[in-house]
Coordinates of C-alpha atoms and ligand atoms in Angstrom, one line a residue:
Chain J
M1 CA -22.0 5.1 11.8
S2 CA -21.4 1.4 12.4
F3 CA -18.2 -0.1 13.5
N4 CA -17.5 -3.8 13.1
L5 CA -15.3 -4.8 16.0
T6 CA -14.4 -8.3 14.6
S7 CA -13.2 -6.8 11.3
A8 CA -11.2 -4.1 13.0
F9 CA -9.5 -6.6 15.4
T10 CA -8.8 -9.0 12.5
I11 CA -6.9 -6.3 10.6
Y12 CA -5.1 -5.2 13.8
R13 CA -4.1 -8.7 14.7
A14 CA -2.9 -9.5 11.2
E15 CA -0.8 -6.3 11.0
L16 CA 0.7 -6.9 14.4
L17 CA 1.6 -10.5 13.5
R18 CA 3.1 -9.3 10.3
F19 CA 5.3 -7.0 12.5
L20 CA 6.3 -9.9 14.7
R21 CA 7.2 -11.9 11.7
T22 CA 9.8 -9.3 11.0
A23 CA 10.2 -8.2 14.6
F24 CA 13.9 -8.7 14.7
G25 CA 14.6 -6.6 11.7
S26 CA 12.1 -3.9 12.6
L27 CA 13.6 -3.5 16.1
V28 CA 17.3 -4.0 15.7
S29 CA 17.9 -1.2 13.3
P30 CA 16.2 1.6 15.3
V31 CA 17.5 0.3 18.6
L32 CA 21.1 0.1 17.2
T33 CA 20.9 3.6 15.8
T34 CA 19.7 4.9 19.1
C35 CA 22.4 3.2 21.0
L36 CA 25.0 4.8 18.7
Y37 CA 23.6 8.2 19.5
F38 CA 23.7 7.5 23.2
I39 CA 27.3 6.3 23.0
V40 CA 28.5 9.3 20.9
F41 CA 26.4 12.1 22.2
G42 CA 25.4 10.9 25.6
A43 CA 28.4 9.1 27.0
A44 CA 31.4 10.3 24.9
I45 CA 30.6 13.9 24.2
G46 CA 28.0 14.4 26.8
G47 CA 30.5 14.1 29.6
R48 CA 32.2 17.3 28.4
M49 CA 29.0 19.2 27.9
N50 CA 27.4 21.5 30.4
E51 CA 24.0 20.7 31.9
V52 CA 21.1 22.1 30.0
G53 CA 18.7 23.8 32.4
G54 CA 19.9 21.7 35.3
V55 CA 19.6 18.4 33.3
P56 CA 22.8 16.5 32.5
Y57 CA 23.4 16.5 28.8
G58 CA 23.1 12.7 28.4
A59 CA 19.7 12.7 30.0
F60 CA 18.7 15.9 28.2
I61 CA 18.9 14.3 24.8
V62 CA 16.8 11.2 25.7
P63 CA 13.3 12.6 24.8
G64 CA 14.6 14.0 21.5
L65 CA 16.3 10.8 20.5
L66 CA 13.2 8.9 21.4
L67 CA 11.2 11.1 19.2
L68 CA 13.7 10.9 16.4
T69 CA 13.1 7.2 16.2
M70 CA 9.4 7.3 17.0
L71 CA 8.5 9.8 14.3
S72 CA 10.2 8.0 11.5
E73 CA 9.2 4.5 12.6
S74 CA 5.6 5.4 13.2
T75 CA 5.4 7.1 9.8
S76 CA 7.2 4.4 7.9
N77 CA 5.4 1.5 9.7
A78 CA 2.0 2.8 9.0
S79 CA 2.8 3.8 5.5
F80 CA 4.2 0.4 4.7
G81 CA 1.2 -1.3 6.2
I82 CA -1.3 0.2 3.8
Y83 CA 1.1 0.6 0.9
M84 CA 1.9 -3.1 0.6
P85 CA -1.6 -4.3 -0.1
R86 CA -2.0 -1.5 -2.6
F87 CA 1.2 -2.6 -4.2
T88 CA 0.4 -6.4 -4.3
G89 CA -3.2 -5.8 -5.2
S90 CA -4.4 -7.7 -2.1
I91 CA -6.2 -4.5 -1.1
Y92 CA -9.1 -5.8 -3.2
E93 CA -10.1 -7.8 -0.1
L94 CA -10.3 -4.8 2.2
L95 CA -12.3 -2.9 -0.5
S96 CA -14.8 -5.7 -1.0
A97 CA -15.3 -6.3 2.7
P98 CA -18.0 -4.6 4.8
V99 CA -15.3 -2.5 6.3
G100 CA -15.2 1.3 6.5
V101 CA -12.6 3.9 7.3
A102 CA -13.0 3.5 11.1
E103 CA -12.2 -0.2 11.1
T104 CA -9.4 0.3 8.6
L105 CA -7.8 3.0 10.8
F106 CA -8.2 1.0 13.9
G107 CA -6.5 -2.0 12.3
Y108 CA -3.7 -0.4 10.4
V109 CA -3.0 2.7 12.4
G110 CA -3.7 0.9 15.7
A111 CA -1.1 -1.7 14.9
A112 CA 1.4 0.9 13.8
V113 CA 0.9 2.7 17.1
T114 CA 1.3 -0.5 19.1
K115 CA 4.6 -1.1 17.3
S116 CA 5.8 2.4 18.1
L117 CA 4.9 2.0 21.8
I118 CA 6.8 -1.3 21.9
L119 CA 9.7 0.4 20.2
A120 CA 9.6 3.3 22.6
A121 CA 9.7 1.0 25.6
I122 CA 12.7 -0.8 24.2
I123 CA 14.5 2.4 23.4
L124 CA 13.9 3.8 26.9
L125 CA 15.1 0.6 28.4
T126 CA 18.2 0.8 26.2
A127 CA 18.8 4.4 27.3
T128 CA 19.0 3.4 30.9
L129 CA 22.1 1.4 30.1
F130 CA 23.9 4.5 28.9
V131 CA 22.6 7.5 30.9
D132 CA 20.9 8.2 34.2
F133 CA 17.5 9.8 33.9
H134 CA 14.3 10.0 35.8
I135 CA 10.9 10.7 34.2
A136 CA 9.1 13.4 36.2
H137 CA 5.6 12.8 34.8
P138 CA 5.4 9.2 33.6
V139 CA 1.7 9.2 32.9
A140 CA 1.9 12.4 31.0
A141 CA 4.9 11.0 29.1
F142 CA 3.0 7.9 28.2
F143 CA 0.0 9.8 26.9
F144 CA 2.2 12.2 25.0
I145 CA 4.1 9.4 23.4
L146 CA 0.8 7.7 22.5
L147 CA -0.4 11.0 21.0
V148 CA 2.7 11.5 18.9
A149 CA 2.7 7.9 17.8
S150 CA -0.9 8.1 16.7
A151 CA -0.5 11.4 14.9
F152 CA 2.5 10.2 12.9
S153 CA 1.0 6.8 12.2
L154 CA -1.9 8.7 10.7
L155 CA 0.5 10.8 8.7
G156 CA 2.2 7.5 7.6
F157 CA -1.2 6.1 6.6
I158 CA -1.8 9.1 4.4
L159 CA 1.7 8.7 2.9
G160 CA 1.0 5.1 2.2
L161 CA -2.1 6.0 0.3
W162 CA -0.4 8.8 -1.6
A163 CA 2.8 7.0 -2.6
D164 CA 2.9 5.3 -5.9
G165 CA 6.4 3.9 -5.4
F166 CA 8.8 2.8 -2.7
E167 CA 11.0 6.0 -3.1
K168 CA 8.1 8.2 -2.2
L169 CA 7.4 6.0 0.8
Q170 CA 10.8 6.6 2.2
M171 CA 11.0 10.2 1.1
V172 CA 9.0 11.8 3.9
P173 CA 10.6 10.1 6.8
L174 CA 14.1 10.5 5.4
L175 CA 14.0 13.9 3.8
L176 CA 11.5 15.7 6.0
L177 CA 11.1 14.1 9.5
T178 CA 14.7 13.3 10.3
P179 CA 16.1 16.7 9.3
L180 CA 13.3 18.5 11.1
T181 CA 13.8 16.4 14.2
F182 CA 17.6 17.0 14.1
L183 CA 16.9 20.8 13.9
G184 CA 14.0 20.6 16.3
G185 CA 16.0 20.7 19.5
T186 CA 16.9 17.1 19.9
F187 CA 20.4 17.9 20.8
Y188 CA 20.0 21.4 22.1
S189 CA 17.5 23.7 23.7
I190 CA 16.4 26.3 21.2
D191 CA 17.1 28.9 23.9
M192 CA 20.8 28.2 23.1
L193 CA 20.2 29.5 19.5
A194 CA 21.0 33.1 18.5
E195 CA 18.4 35.2 16.7
P196 CA 17.1 34.9 14.0
W197 CA 17.6 31.1 14.3
R198 CA 15.6 30.9 17.5
T199 CA 12.6 32.5 15.8
V200 CA 13.1 30.3 12.7
A201 CA 13.2 27.2 14.9
L202 CA 9.7 28.1 16.3
F203 CA 8.3 27.4 12.8
N204 CA 9.6 23.8 13.0
P205 CA 6.6 21.8 14.4
I206 CA 8.9 19.2 15.7
V207 CA 10.3 21.7 18.2
Y208 CA 7.0 21.6 20.0
L209 CA 7.0 17.8 20.1
V210 CA 10.5 17.5 21.5
S211 CA 9.8 20.3 23.9
G212 CA 6.5 18.7 25.1
L213 CA 8.1 15.3 25.7
R214 CA 11.0 16.9 27.4
W215 CA 8.6 18.6 29.8
T216 CA 7.0 15.3 30.7
F217 CA 10.5 14.0 31.4
Y218 CA 12.1 16.8 33.3
G219 CA 9.3 19.3 34.1
Q220 CA 10.8 22.1 31.9
A221 CA 10.8 22.9 28.3
D222 CA 11.2 25.6 25.7
V223 CA 7.5 25.9 25.0
S224 CA 4.6 25.0 27.3
I225 CA 3.2 21.5 27.4
A226 CA -0.3 22.8 26.7
V227 CA 0.8 24.4 23.4
A228 CA 2.7 21.2 22.4
T229 CA -0.3 19.0 23.2
G230 CA -2.7 21.3 21.5
L231 CA -0.6 21.4 18.3
T232 CA -0.2 17.6 18.2
L233 CA -4.0 17.2 18.7
L234 CA -4.6 19.6 15.9
F235 CA -2.2 17.7 13.6
L236 CA -3.9 14.5 14.5
T237 CA -7.3 15.9 13.8
I238 CA -6.2 17.2 10.4
C239 CA -4.8 13.8 9.5
I240 CA -8.1 12.1 10.5
V241 CA -10.1 14.6 8.4
I242 CA -7.8 14.0 5.4
I243 CA -8.1 10.2 5.7
G244 CA -11.9 10.5 6.1
T245 CA -12.0 12.5 2.9
I246 CA -9.8 10.1 1.1
F247 CA -12.1 7.2 2.0
Q248 CA -15.2 9.1 1.0
T249 CA -13.8 10.0 -2.4
G250 CA -12.0 6.7 -2.8
W251 CA -8.9 8.5 -4.0
R252 CA -6.0 6.0 -4.6
L253 CA -8.2 3.2 -3.2
R254 CA -10.9 2.7 -5.7
E255 CA -10.4 3.1 -9.5
Chain F
M1 CA -46.4 -8.3 -0.7
K2 CA -49.0 -10.4 -2.4
S3 CA -50.4 -9.3 -5.7
A4 CA -53.6 -11.2 -6.6
G5 CA -53.8 -12.4 -10.2
L6 CA -50.7 -10.6 -11.3
A7 CA -47.9 -13.1 -10.6
P8 CA -44.9 -12.0 -12.6
K9 CA -42.9 -14.9 -13.9
Q10 CA -39.8 -13.3 -12.6
S11 CA -40.7 -12.0 -9.2
F12 CA -38.3 -9.6 -7.5
V13 CA -37.7 -12.2 -4.8
D14 CA -35.8 -14.3 -7.2
T15 CA -33.5 -11.5 -8.3
I16 CA -30.4 -11.6 -6.0
L17 CA -28.4 -8.9 -7.8
D18 CA -29.9 -6.0 -9.7
I19 CA -27.7 -3.8 -11.8
R20 CA -29.3 -0.9 -13.6
G21 CA -27.7 1.6 -15.9
L22 CA -24.3 0.9 -14.6
S23 CA -21.6 3.0 -16.3
K24 CA -17.9 3.4 -15.7
T25 CA -15.6 5.7 -17.5
Y26 CA -12.0 5.6 -16.5
P27 CA -10.4 9.1 -16.7
G28 CA -7.6 9.3 -19.2
R29 CA -4.1 9.5 -17.7
G30 CA -1.7 11.9 -19.3
N31 CA -2.5 12.0 -23.0
A32 CA -4.6 8.9 -22.9
P33 CA -8.3 9.5 -23.7
P34 CA -10.9 8.4 -21.2
V35 CA -12.0 4.8 -21.5
T36 CA -15.7 3.8 -21.2
A37 CA -15.4 0.4 -19.7
L38 CA -19.1 0.0 -18.9
D39 CA -21.8 1.6 -20.9
N40 CA -25.3 1.6 -19.3
V41 CA -25.3 -2.0 -18.2
D42 CA -28.5 -3.6 -17.0
L43 CA -28.2 -7.1 -15.5
Q44 CA -30.4 -9.1 -13.2
I45 CA -29.0 -12.2 -11.6
R46 CA -31.3 -14.9 -10.2
K47 CA -31.0 -16.5 -6.9
G48 CA -29.2 -19.9 -7.1
E49 CA -28.0 -19.7 -10.7
I50 CA -24.6 -20.0 -12.2
F51 CA -24.2 -17.1 -14.6
A52 CA -21.3 -16.9 -17.0
L53 CA -20.2 -13.6 -18.3
L54 CA -18.4 -14.0 -21.6
G55 CA -16.5 -11.4 -23.4
P56 CA -13.2 -10.7 -25.2
N57 CA -10.3 -9.0 -23.5
G58 CA -11.1 -5.5 -22.3
A59 CA -14.8 -6.0 -22.6
G60 CA -15.4 -4.7 -19.1
K61 CA -16.0 -8.0 -17.2
T62 CA -13.5 -7.2 -14.4
T63 CA -14.8 -3.6 -14.2
L64 CA -18.3 -4.9 -13.8
I65 CA -17.3 -7.1 -10.9
G66 CA -15.2 -4.3 -9.5
A67 CA -18.1 -1.9 -9.5
V68 CA -20.3 -4.3 -7.6
C69 CA -17.6 -5.4 -5.2
G70 CA -16.2 -2.0 -4.3
M71 CA -12.9 -1.8 -6.2
V72 CA -14.3 0.5 -8.9
R73 CA -16.4 3.6 -8.4
P74 CA -19.2 3.6 -10.9
T75 CA -19.8 6.8 -12.8
G76 CA -23.5 6.1 -13.1
G77 CA -26.3 3.7 -12.4
S78 CA -27.3 1.7 -9.4
V79 CA -26.5 -1.7 -7.9
S80 CA -28.5 -3.6 -5.3
A81 CA -28.1 -7.1 -3.9
F82 CA -30.3 -9.1 -1.6
G83 CA -32.5 -6.0 -1.7
H84 CA -29.8 -3.8 -0.2
D85 CA -28.9 -0.7 -2.2
M86 CA -25.2 -0.4 -2.6
A87 CA -25.2 3.4 -2.1
K88 CA -26.9 3.2 1.3
D89 CA -26.6 -0.3 2.6
W90 CA -23.2 -1.3 1.3
R91 CA -22.1 -2.9 4.5
R92 CA -24.9 -5.4 4.6
M93 CA -24.7 -6.0 0.9
R94 CA -20.9 -6.6 0.9
S95 CA -21.0 -8.9 3.9
R96 CA -22.8 -11.6 1.8
I97 CA -20.7 -11.3 -1.3
G98 CA -17.4 -13.2 -2.0
L99 CA -14.9 -12.3 -4.6
V100 CA -12.2 -14.3 -6.3
P101 CA -10.1 -11.7 -8.3
Q102 CA -8.6 -12.3 -11.7
E103 CA -5.1 -11.5 -10.5
L104 CA -3.3 -13.6 -8.0
S105 CA -3.1 -10.8 -5.5
V106 CA -2.0 -12.1 -2.1
D107 CA 0.4 -11.4 0.7
I108 CA 2.9 -14.1 -0.3
F109 CA 4.5 -14.3 3.1
E110 CA 1.3 -15.2 4.8
K111 CA 0.4 -18.8 5.6
V112 CA -2.5 -20.5 3.9
H113 CA -4.5 -21.1 7.0
R114 CA -4.0 -17.7 8.5
S115 CA -4.8 -16.0 5.2
V116 CA -8.1 -17.8 5.0
A117 CA -9.0 -17.2 8.6
Y118 CA -8.2 -13.5 8.1
S119 CA -10.7 -13.3 5.3
R120 CA -13.4 -14.6 7.5
G121 CA -12.6 -12.1 10.3
L122 CA -12.3 -9.2 7.9
F123 CA -15.9 -9.8 6.9
G124 CA -16.9 -9.6 10.5
K125 CA -17.7 -13.3 11.1
P126 CA -16.5 -14.8 14.4
A127 CA -13.6 -17.2 14.1
D128 CA -14.6 -20.7 13.3
P129 CA -11.7 -23.1 12.9
A130 CA -13.9 -26.0 11.9
R131 CA -15.4 -24.1 9.1
I132 CA -12.0 -23.0 7.9
E133 CA -10.8 -26.6 8.0
E134 CA -13.8 -27.6 6.0
V135 CA -13.2 -25.0 3.3
L136 CA -9.5 -25.9 3.1
R137 CA -10.3 -29.6 2.8
T138 CA -12.9 -29.1 0.0
L139 CA -10.3 -27.3 -2.0
S140 CA -7.6 -29.8 -1.2
L141 CA -5.6 -27.2 0.7
W142 CA -5.6 -28.8 4.1
D143 CA -2.1 -30.4 3.6
K144 CA -0.8 -27.0 2.6
R145 CA -2.3 -25.1 5.5
D146 CA 1.0 -24.2 7.1
S147 CA 2.8 -23.3 3.8
Q148 CA 3.6 -19.8 2.9
L149 CA 1.7 -18.7 -0.1
R150 CA 4.8 -18.0 -2.0
A151 CA 5.6 -21.7 -1.9
L152 CA 2.5 -22.6 -3.7
S153 CA 2.0 -23.0 -7.5
G154 CA -0.2 -20.6 -9.4
G155 CA -3.1 -23.0 -9.5
M156 CA -2.8 -23.6 -5.8
K157 CA -2.7 -19.9 -5.1
R158 CA -5.9 -19.5 -7.0
R159 CA -7.5 -22.2 -4.8
V160 CA -6.4 -20.2 -1.8
L161 CA -8.1 -17.1 -3.3
I162 CA -11.3 -19.2 -3.6
A163 CA -10.9 -20.4 -0.1
K164 CA -10.6 -16.8 1.1
A165 CA -13.7 -15.8 -0.8
L166 CA -15.6 -18.7 0.7
A167 CA -14.4 -18.3 4.3
H168 CA -17.3 -16.0 5.3
D169 CA -19.9 -18.2 3.7
P170 CA -21.1 -15.7 1.0
D171 CA -24.5 -16.1 -0.7
L172 CA -23.2 -14.6 -3.9
L173 CA -19.8 -15.4 -5.3
F174 CA -17.9 -13.7 -8.1
L175 CA -15.2 -15.7 -9.8
D176 CA -13.2 -13.6 -12.2
E177 CA -11.7 -16.1 -14.6
P178 CA -11.4 -18.9 -12.0
T179 CA -9.7 -21.3 -14.4
A180 CA -7.2 -19.0 -16.1
G181 CA -3.8 -20.7 -16.1
V182 CA -5.2 -23.8 -14.5
D183 CA -4.5 -27.2 -15.9
V184 CA -7.3 -29.5 -17.2
E185 CA -7.5 -31.6 -14.1
L186 CA -7.6 -28.7 -11.8
R187 CA -10.2 -27.1 -14.0
R188 CA -12.5 -30.1 -13.7
D189 CA -12.0 -30.0 -9.9
M190 CA -12.9 -26.3 -9.9
W191 CA -16.1 -27.0 -11.9
Q192 CA -17.0 -29.6 -9.3
T193 CA -16.4 -27.2 -6.5
I194 CA -18.6 -24.6 -8.2
G195 CA -21.2 -27.3 -8.8
R196 CA -21.2 -28.1 -5.1
L197 CA -21.6 -24.5 -4.2
R198 CA -24.7 -24.3 -6.4
E199 CA -26.1 -27.3 -4.6
Q200 CA -25.6 -25.4 -1.3
G201 CA -27.6 -22.5 -2.8
V202 CA -24.8 -20.1 -3.6
T203 CA -25.3 -17.9 -6.6
V204 CA -22.2 -17.8 -8.8
I205 CA -21.2 -15.3 -11.3
L206 CA -18.2 -16.2 -13.3
T207 CA -16.3 -14.7 -16.2
T208 CA -14.4 -16.8 -18.5
H209 CA -12.7 -16.9 -21.9
Y210 CA -13.3 -20.6 -22.1
I211 CA -16.6 -21.1 -23.8
E212 CA -16.4 -24.7 -22.8
E213 CA -16.6 -23.6 -19.3
A214 CA -19.8 -21.6 -19.8
E215 CA -21.3 -24.5 -21.8
E216 CA -20.5 -27.0 -19.2
M217 CA -21.6 -25.1 -16.1
A218 CA -23.7 -22.1 -16.6
D219 CA -27.4 -21.9 -16.4
R220 CA -27.4 -18.5 -18.2
V221 CA -24.9 -16.7 -20.3
G222 CA -24.4 -13.0 -20.8
V223 CA -22.2 -11.7 -23.6
I224 CA -20.4 -8.4 -23.0
S225 CA -18.3 -6.5 -25.5
K226 CA -17.0 -3.0 -25.3
G227 CA -18.8 -2.3 -22.1
R228 CA -22.2 -3.3 -23.4
I229 CA -24.3 -6.4 -22.6
L230 CA -25.1 -7.8 -26.0
L231 CA -27.2 -10.7 -25.0
V232 CA -28.4 -12.5 -21.8
D233 CA -30.1 -15.8 -22.2
D234 CA -30.6 -19.2 -20.9
K235 CA -27.7 -21.3 -22.2
H236 CA -30.0 -23.9 -23.9
E237 CA -32.2 -21.2 -25.3
M238 CA -29.3 -19.4 -26.7
M239 CA -27.9 -22.5 -28.3
K240 CA -31.3 -23.3 -29.8
R241 CA -31.9 -19.8 -31.0
L242 CA -28.5 -19.1 -32.3
G243 CA -27.1 -22.6 -32.7
R244 CA -26.4 -23.7 -36.2
T245 CA -25.5 -26.9 -38.0
E246 CA -23.1 -26.7 -40.8
A247 CA -22.7 -29.7 -43.1
S248 CA -20.7 -29.9 -46.3
F249 CA -21.2 -32.7 -48.8
T250 CA -18.2 -33.3 -51.0
L251 CA -19.6 -34.4 -54.4
A252 CA -18.0 -37.0 -56.6
A253 CA -18.7 -34.9 -59.7
P254 CA -19.3 -31.2 -59.8
L255 CA -22.9 -29.9 -60.4
D256 CA -24.1 -26.9 -62.4
S257 CA -27.0 -26.2 -60.2
L258 CA -28.7 -27.4 -57.0
P259 CA -31.1 -30.3 -57.4
A260 CA -34.7 -29.0 -57.3
A261 CA -35.6 -31.5 -54.5
L262 CA -33.3 -29.4 -52.2
A263 CA -35.1 -26.1 -52.9
D264 CA -36.7 -26.1 -49.4
Y265 CA -33.5 -26.5 -47.5
P266 CA -30.9 -23.8 -46.6
V267 CA -28.2 -25.1 -48.9
T268 CA -25.8 -23.5 -51.3
L269 CA -23.5 -24.9 -54.0
E270 CA -19.9 -24.0 -53.3
E271 CA -16.4 -24.6 -54.5
G272 CA -17.3 -24.4 -58.1
G273 CA -20.1 -26.9 -57.7
R274 CA -17.9 -29.5 -55.9
S275 CA -19.8 -29.3 -52.6
I276 CA -23.2 -28.7 -51.3
V277 CA -23.2 -26.8 -48.0
F278 CA -26.0 -26.8 -45.5
R279 CA -26.2 -24.0 -43.0
G280 CA -29.3 -24.2 -40.8
G281 CA -30.9 -25.8 -37.8
D282 CA -31.5 -24.2 -34.5
G283 CA -29.3 -26.0 -32.0
S284 CA -32.2 -28.3 -31.1
G285 CA -31.3 -31.2 -33.4
L286 CA -33.3 -30.0 -36.4
G287 CA -30.2 -29.4 -38.3
K288 CA -29.0 -32.9 -37.9
K289 CA -32.3 -34.2 -39.1
Q290 CA -32.3 -32.1 -42.1
V291 CA -28.8 -33.1 -43.0
A292 CA -29.9 -36.8 -42.9
E293 CA -32.9 -35.9 -45.1
I294 CA -30.6 -34.2 -47.6
A295 CA -28.3 -37.2 -47.7
R296 CA -31.3 -39.4 -48.5
I297 CA -32.5 -37.0 -51.3
L298 CA -29.0 -37.0 -52.8
V299 CA -28.8 -40.8 -52.7
N300 CA -32.2 -41.2 -54.2
G301 CA -31.4 -38.7 -56.9
G302 CA -28.3 -40.6 -57.8
I303 CA -26.0 -37.8 -56.9
E304 CA -22.9 -39.4 -55.4
F305 CA -20.8 -37.9 -52.7
D306 CA -17.5 -38.9 -51.1
G307 CA -17.9 -37.4 -47.7
I308 CA -19.9 -35.3 -45.2
D309 CA -18.3 -32.8 -42.9
Q310 CA -20.7 -31.9 -40.1
H311 CA -20.3 -29.4 -37.3
E312 CA -22.6 -28.1 -34.6
S313 CA -21.9 -24.5 -33.7
S314 CA -20.7 -24.1 -30.2
L315 CA -21.3 -21.3 -27.8
E316 CA -18.0 -20.1 -29.0
D317 CA -19.2 -19.6 -32.6
I318 CA -22.3 -17.9 -31.3
F319 CA -20.2 -15.6 -29.2
V320 CA -17.8 -14.7 -32.0
R321 CA -20.6 -14.0 -34.3
L322 CA -22.4 -11.9 -31.8
V323 CA -19.4 -9.8 -30.9
D324 CA -18.7 -9.3 -34.6
E325 CA -22.2 -8.5 -35.7
K326 CA -23.4 -6.4 -32.8
G327 CA -19.9 -4.9 -32.2
A328 CA -19.9 -3.7 -35.8
K329 CA -23.4 -2.3 -35.4
A330 CA -22.5 -0.5 -32.3
A331 CA -19.4 1.1 -33.8
Ligands
ATP401 N1 -7.6 1.2 -13.9 C1 -7.9 1.5 -15.2 N2 -7.6 2.6 -15.8 C2 -7.9 2.9 -17.0 N3 -8.5 2.0 -17.8 C3 -8.8 0.8 -17.3 C4 -8.5 0.5 -16.0 N4 -9.0 -0.8 -15.8 C5 -9.5 -1.2 -16.9 N5 -9.4 -0.3 -17.9 C6 -9.9 -0.4 -19.3 O1 -11.3 -0.7 -19.2 C7 -11.6 -1.6 -20.2 C8 -12.3 -2.9 -19.6 O2 -11.3 -3.5 -18.8 P1 -11.6 -4.8 -17.9 O3 -10.4 -5.2 -17.1 O4 -12.9 -4.6 -17.2 O5 -11.9 -5.9 -19.1 P2 -12.1 -7.5 -19.0 O6 -13.3 -7.8 -19.7 O7 -12.0 -7.9 -17.6 O8 -10.8 -8.0 -19.8 P3 -10.0 -9.4 -19.6 O9 -10.8 -10.5 -20.2 O10 -8.7 -9.1 -20.3 O11 -9.7 -9.6 -18.1 C9 -10.4 -1.9 -20.9 O12 -10.3 -1.1 -22.1 C10 -9.3 -1.5 -20.0 O13 -8.2 -1.0 -20.7
MG402 MG1 -10.8 -9.1 -16.5

C-alpha cells in the first residue's frame, strides 16, 4: 500500500486552517459550556458535596466534563469536515486525486484529532481557574485523551459519510453521545448507584472512557484502565475497518 | 516493441486514454427504475488532441468523465490512461489527469490562491508558488488571489476551477462544459487558454452543448446520446462526410416539372413549383459549386428566379440529424 505524504499533509493543513478560520466560534462555545458546568457543579454545588473516593467533588468531575466536550466535539468536527465537501460537491477533487483511504483519514481525522487536543488543553487550563486538581499520570492521560479523540473522530468521519442532511449530522452527538456521557459517570461514580442501575450502567460504553480517564487523573476508577484502554482500542479498530470498507465499496462517496 | 513491416497507423503509443466496453447503470432510488447512463462505450483518445464530446442533456457525458476520474463506479468495462490500468494503477493514472467539473463545486470561504495551491498538494506535487502564480496569471486570476471564492462571479469561479485542475500540471485534462454560463468574451479567452494548453502538449477532452465550440477548437468530435457513442470522427472528415449544402431558388413563375438539364443534380421542386431546392454536397465545397452550376443552367434555360437562399450545414445540423436518426434506430 502506498501513502502519499504530500497529499495527506495538504488535506491536514487545509482542514486545520479551516478550523483556525473559525477558531473563535469553535472554541468559545465548548469552553463556555464547560465553565458553566464548573461554576455550577464544581464551585457552587461541589462545595456541599462529599469527596468521592478521597477526591474533592470539583476535581472529581474534571475528567468527565473533559470527555463530555471531547466526545461531542471530536465527533462533530470530523463529521463536518468530510460532510461539507460532500454537501458542496467539492469532494470531486478528493475523488479524482491519487489519494486513498489512508491519506484521507490522516488529513481529515488527523485534523479533527488535533482540534480536539487543542480544545482539551484549553478546557483543562480553564478548569484550573475553578478547581484544584492534580493529574497523577499525565503521560497516560495524554495518550488516553489522544486515543479517545482518535476513536471519536473516526466515528465522526463515518457519521459524516453516512449523513445525508445536517440534522443527521447533529443527531448522534446530541441524542446519543451527550446523554450517554451524562449517564456515564461524569458527575458520579457508578459505585454510588443502586442495583440494578449499577449493572445497567456497565452497558454504557462511555462509563469505561470516563473511568479510564479518571484513573489517569487520580489513580482510581470504577473499572480498570486496561479494560478501558482495550475497549477504546477495539472501538477505534472497528471504526477503521468500517471506513476501509466504505472506501473500498465507494459507498456514499462514488455514485 | 518494434514490429517490422506491420506499422499500424494508430499505434498504441499515440493512445493516451483507452476506454473499452465502459458501462454504468445507476440503481433506481425508491420507485425510480435503474438508469443506464453508459452503454458499452469504446473510446480512444489520442495524445495531444482536443476531443469534443457532444451530446444532448442526459446523454452520459458527465457520467463518462466521472467514470474515468473516480466520481462514478463503472458497472462494466475497463479504462486505462498512459498505459496504466485504472483498476490496478489508479494512483499513477489519476496523478496525471486534471478535471474541471460541470458544477461550480467549491469551498466558497476559501481564498483563490490557497484553493489552487491546495489542489497541487492534493495531487502529491511539492508546493511551487511560482507555478501557482503562473497558472493564476494565465487565467487572469492573479488580482483576485486573495479574494474568497464567494466574492467571485460565476465565470470567475469557473476559471478558478480550471486553475485548480491545472495546478498539478496534468497531461490529460477533462473540461465538463467549460463555457456553460460564460459570456462571449470569456468564452473566447477560454478557447485561447485551451489552445495554449494544446501547444504545451496537454490532451484535452471537453464536453459542450455549443457546437460552435467543437467546430472552433476540436480536432476530433464524438457524438454521444443515451449512453452510446454514435460517431467519432475527425472534425473536418465529419463535416465532409455528413456536411450538406442546402440551396433554395425562389422562382419568378411556378414550374410544372423540373428542367431536364437538372436531372443529374439532387434537386426537388417544392412549394407547388415555386422553388427549386438543392440538397447535396459533402461539406468540402462541392455543394457550392453545384449550386453555381444550377444557377447557370437556370439562367441559360431562361428560367427566372428572384432569390437564392443558401446554407451550409453546421456540425449542429449533423449532430441533430445523427441523434435523431441513430437515436430512433436504437430505440
Ligand atoms: N447520481 C445519479 N443517480 C441516478 N441517475 C443519474 C445520476 N447521475 C446521472 N444520472 C442519469 O444518468 C444519465 C446521464 O447523465 P449525465 O449527467 O452523465 O448526462 P450529461 O450528458 O452530462 O448531461 P448534461 O448535458 O445535462 O450535463 C441521465 O439520465 C441522468 O439522469
Ligand atoms: Mg453533464
